[in-house]
Short mmCIF file of C-alpha atoms in Angstrom, two decimals:
data_model
loop_
_atom_site.label_atom_id
_atom_site.label_comp_id
_atom_site.label_asym_id
_atom_site.label_seq_id
_atom_site.Cartn_x
_atom_site.Cartn_y
_atom_site.Cartn_z
CA UNK V 232 -23.70 40.68 5.85
CA UNK V 233 -20.36 41.31 5.05
CA UNK V 234 -18.92 39.51 1.87
CA UNK V 235 -15.20 38.90 1.40
CA UNK V 236 -14.61 40.50 -2.15
CA UNK V 237 -11.66 39.74 -5.03
CA UNK V 238 -11.23 40.75 -8.56
CA UNK V 239 -12.77 37.78 -10.62
CA UNK V 240 -9.37 37.83 -13.02
CA UNK V 241 -5.82 39.35 -13.70
CA UNK V 242 -3.74 38.69 -16.47
CA UNK V 243 0.22 39.54 -16.07
CA UNK V 244 3.19 39.21 -18.57
CA UNK V 245 6.01 36.37 -17.89
CA UNK V 246 8.30 38.48 -15.05
CA UNK V 247 6.05 40.86 -14.62
CA UNK V 248 4.09 41.76 -11.01
CA UNK V 249 0.66 41.66 -10.20
CA UNK V 250 -1.02 42.35 -7.05
CA UNK V 251 -4.55 40.76 -6.01
CA UNK V 252 -6.49 42.47 -3.35
CA UNK V 253 -8.67 40.98 -0.62
CA UNK V 254 -11.28 43.28 0.71
CA UNK V 255 -15.06 43.65 2.61
CA UNK V 256 -18.33 45.14 1.46
CA UNK V 257 -18.31 46.72 4.90
CA UNK V 258 -15.53 47.75 6.90
CA UNK V 259 -12.10 47.60 6.15
CA UNK V 260 -9.34 44.86 6.12
CA UNK V 261 -6.63 44.84 9.08
CA UNK V 262 -3.86 42.45 10.55
CA UNK V 263 -6.72 41.60 13.02
CA UNK V 264 -8.43 39.84 9.74
CA UNK V 265 -5.22 37.09 9.91
CA UNK V 266 -5.82 37.13 5.83
CA UNK V 267 -4.66 33.87 4.55
CA UNK V 268 -4.12 33.29 0.81
CA UNK V 269 -4.46 29.84 -0.97
CA UNK V 270 -3.61 28.89 -4.65
CA UNK V 271 -5.65 26.57 -6.42
CA UNK V 272 -5.16 24.83 -9.84
CA UNK V 273 -8.12 22.52 -11.23
CA UNK V 274 -8.30 19.46 -9.66
CA UNK V 275 -6.12 19.74 -6.74
CA UNK V 276 -6.64 20.66 -3.12
CA UNK V 277 -5.62 24.19 -1.88
CA UNK V 278 -2.20 25.34 -1.22
CA UNK V 279 -1.73 27.93 1.47
CA UNK V 280 0.85 30.28 0.28
CA UNK V 281 0.39 32.71 2.95
CA UNK V 282 -0.84 33.07 6.53
CA UNK V 283 -1.66 36.09 9.30
CA UNK V 284 -1.31 38.36 6.58
CA UNK V 285 2.58 38.15 5.41
CA UNK V 286 3.82 34.74 7.07
CA UNK V 287 4.73 33.15 3.92
CA UNK V 288 4.95 29.39 4.22
CA UNK V 289 7.52 26.87 4.02
CA UNK V 290 8.72 25.95 0.43
CA UNK V 291 6.46 29.43 -0.79
CA UNK V 292 9.22 31.21 -3.44
CA UNK V 293 9.71 34.80 -2.30
CA UNK V 294 8.28 36.32 -5.28
CA UNK V 295 5.12 35.76 -2.99
CA UNK V 296 4.43 38.20 -0.15
CA UNK V 297 1.25 39.58 1.53
CA UNK V 298 0.58 42.78 2.88
CA UNK V 299 -2.08 45.24 4.05
CA UNK V 300 -2.60 48.05 0.94
CA UNK V 301 -5.06 50.63 2.07
CA UNK V 302 -8.11 48.92 3.69
CA UNK V 303 -7.49 45.38 2.04
CA UNK V 304 -5.21 42.47 2.09
CA UNK V 305 -3.16 42.04 -0.85
CA UNK V 306 -1.09 39.19 -2.80
CA UNK V 307 1.70 40.20 -4.57
CA UNK V 308 3.41 38.16 -7.35
CA UNK V 309 6.83 39.62 -8.23
CA UNK V 310 8.43 37.98 -11.12
CA UNK V 311 5.55 36.24 -12.20
CA UNK V 312 5.95 32.20 -13.41
CA UNK V 313 3.86 30.25 -15.81
CA UNK V 314 3.38 27.79 -13.11
CA UNK V 315 1.58 30.51 -11.12
CA UNK V 316 -1.68 30.79 -13.19
CA UNK V 317 -3.84 29.43 -11.19
CA UNK V 318 -6.95 30.51 -9.03
CA UNK V 319 -6.17 32.64 -5.60
CA UNK V 320 -8.50 32.81 -2.64
CA UNK V 321 -8.33 34.64 0.52
CA UNK V 322 -9.91 34.01 3.58
CA UNK V 323 -10.71 36.08 6.59
CA UNK V 324 -11.33 35.73 9.96
CA UNK V 325 -14.23 37.39 10.57
CA UNK V 326 -14.15 37.01 14.37
CA UNK V 327 -16.25 34.49 17.31
CA UNK V 328 -14.64 31.61 15.42
CA UNK V 329 -16.03 32.42 11.57
CA UNK V 330 -13.60 32.82 8.74
CA UNK V 331 -15.24 33.63 5.12
CA UNK V 332 -13.19 32.85 1.64
CA UNK V 333 -13.18 35.70 -1.02
CA UNK V 334 -14.53 34.52 -4.62
CA UNK V 335 -11.45 33.83 -5.91
CA UNK V 336 -9.24 35.53 -8.35
CA UNK V 337 -7.90 33.93 -11.27
CA UNK V 338 -4.28 34.81 -12.58
CA UNK V 339 -3.43 34.19 -16.56
CA UNK V 340 0.09 34.86 -17.13
CA UNK V 341 0.92 35.18 -21.00
CA UNK M 17 5.91 15.27 7.13
CA UNK M 18 2.20 16.29 7.94
CA UNK M 19 -0.24 14.25 6.57
CA UNK M 20 -4.43 14.60 6.27
CA UNK M 21 -6.47 12.19 5.30
CA UNK M 22 -10.51 12.83 4.47
CA UNK M 23 -12.11 8.94 3.38
CA UNK M 24 -15.36 8.67 3.99
CA UNK M 25 -17.53 10.63 1.49
CA UNK M 26 -19.99 9.44 -1.09
CA UNK M 27 -23.55 9.59 -2.47
CA UNK M 28 -26.56 9.97 0.23
CA UNK M 29 -30.32 10.98 -0.69
CA UNK M 30 -31.74 14.31 0.27
CA UNK M 31 -32.71 14.63 4.13
CA UNK M 32 -30.19 11.64 5.48
CA UNK M 33 -27.13 11.89 7.32
CA UNK M 34 -23.12 11.50 7.07
CA UNK M 35 -20.42 11.64 8.73
CA UNK M 36 -17.00 12.39 7.72
CA UNK M 37 -13.55 11.60 9.36
CA UNK M 38 -10.30 12.99 8.99
CA UNK M 39 -7.39 11.30 9.86
CA UNK M 40 -4.24 13.24 10.87
CA UNK M 41 -0.12 12.45 11.54
CA UNK M 42 2.91 14.06 11.65
CA UNK M 43 2.57 16.89 13.94
CA UNK M 44 1.14 17.60 17.24
CA UNK M 45 -2.40 17.53 16.92
CA UNK M 46 -3.83 18.81 20.03
CA UNK M 47 -1.69 22.27 19.29
CA UNK M 48 -4.13 22.89 16.37
CA UNK M 49 -7.26 24.58 15.12
CA UNK M 50 -8.75 22.73 12.69
CA UNK M 51 -11.32 22.99 10.06
CA UNK M 52 -13.85 21.88 6.99
CA UNK M 53 -13.80 23.86 3.64
CA UNK M 54 -15.65 22.73 0.70
CA UNK M 55 -15.69 23.23 -3.06
CA UNK M 56 -19.01 22.76 -4.79
CA UNK M 57 -18.14 21.70 -8.52
CA UNK M 58 -17.04 24.66 -10.56
CA UNK M 59 -17.14 26.84 -7.50
CA UNK M 60 -15.03 28.73 -5.24
CA UNK M 61 -14.03 27.70 -1.55
CA UNK M 62 -16.27 27.63 1.21
CA UNK M 63 -15.12 27.62 4.85
CA UNK M 64 -17.83 25.21 6.46
CA UNK M 65 -16.69 24.98 10.38
CA UNK M 66 -13.74 25.49 12.54
CA UNK M 67 -12.68 24.06 15.98
CA UNK M 68 -10.03 25.16 18.08
CA UNK M 69 -7.37 22.83 19.86
CA UNK M 70 -9.58 21.79 22.98
CA UNK M 71 -13.19 22.18 21.30
CA UNK M 72 -13.85 24.92 23.39
CA UNK M 73 -14.92 27.40 20.48
CA UNK M 74 -16.60 25.83 17.42
CA UNK M 75 -17.77 28.24 14.66
CA UNK M 76 -20.28 26.88 11.40
CA UNK M 77 -21.03 28.91 8.63
CA UNK M 78 -24.40 29.87 8.26
CA UNK M 79 -25.21 27.76 5.34
CA UNK M 80 -24.66 24.47 7.94
CA UNK M 81 -25.68 25.79 11.34
CA UNK M 82 -28.16 23.43 13.23
CA UNK M 83 -27.30 20.73 10.83
CA UNK M 84 -23.92 20.01 10.83
CA UNK M 85 -21.80 19.19 13.93
CA UNK M 86 -18.12 19.41 13.89
CA UNK M 87 -15.76 17.66 16.55
CA UNK M 88 -12.48 16.37 16.97
CA UNK M 89 -10.99 13.35 19.27
CA UNK M 90 -7.15 14.23 20.62
CA UNK M 91 -6.50 10.99 21.38
CA UNK M 92 -6.96 9.58 18.23
CA UNK M 93 -5.58 12.42 15.84
CA UNK M 94 -9.15 12.83 14.68
CA UNK M 95 -11.37 15.35 13.25
CA UNK M 96 -15.18 14.67 12.35
CA UNK M 97 -18.01 16.87 10.62
CA UNK M 98 -21.59 14.91 11.04
CA UNK M 99 -23.68 16.45 8.83
CA UNK M 100 -27.48 15.84 8.95
CA UNK M 101 -30.70 17.27 6.92
CA UNK M 102 -28.28 16.80 3.82
CA UNK M 103 -29.61 19.08 0.87
CA UNK M 104 -28.46 19.13 -2.43
CA UNK M 105 -26.72 22.07 -2.50
CA UNK M 106 -24.27 20.42 -0.12
CA UNK M 107 -23.09 18.23 -2.79
CA UNK M 108 -19.03 19.58 -2.83
CA UNK M 109 -15.45 18.31 -2.15
CA UNK M 110 -15.39 18.20 1.74
CA UNK M 111 -11.33 19.12 2.47
CA UNK M 112 -9.66 18.84 6.01
CA UNK M 113 -7.36 21.29 6.90
CA UNK M 114 -5.24 22.22 9.85
CA UNK M 115 -4.98 25.59 10.88
CA UNK M 116 -6.12 26.48 7.15
CA UNK M 117 -2.44 25.44 6.26
CA UNK M 118 -1.99 22.16 5.38
CA UNK M 119 -5.00 20.45 3.40
CA UNK M 120 -5.88 16.87 2.97
CA UNK M 121 -6.76 15.85 -0.83
CA UNK M 122 -10.75 16.17 -0.05
CA UNK M 123 -13.67 13.51 -0.60
CA UNK M 124 -16.12 14.18 -2.63
CA UNK M 125 -19.91 14.02 -0.79
CA UNK M 126 -22.78 14.26 -3.53
CA UNK M 127 -26.80 14.80 -2.28
CA UNK M 128 -28.74 13.29 -4.79
CA UNK M 129 -32.09 10.99 -5.40
#
């Protein structure tokens, strides 16, 4: 069965740039997977930042951007802030009404 | 303002059933797909089930297929998840989400004897 893959962790300096990726164990991610990105801090409900590959939701800072990089979906944080320290999950539409989350990437800002 | 609220969690014994509900307001309910997502203690997010606006297509994760049934009542702006044959590994916070964009605060379901 195909699994959605994400890097387990990333560290970024304040003001720096980091790109998280979301891939598949079999195949390539394209816009047909309608990739979304959610941010979650401990004890809180998830917050969706990006939907449909690159649509930034209302109220989301423009330092967050979504794209397709090669054969993966990507979330780039440009000018990271301390508040961005969270776990980031990608979610992909696998077809036939089925969605799948990746395992999450823990981002540390230091 | 979009609001999504999931009351109805609790403690249930293995093998028993529980029905979760999700109430919504602030948007045209029958214009959106809705989803259930869960998170086991200390684990990541897991998509459980999703339903399109007219209930014409409902998808389930393999881990719950055949045991859970998702439904919606557009007249009541409400979403439901009937969970049967519950297992300890179903213990999680269950979130209701509008179009995977707006999320409720979640409700804890604990399956234990």
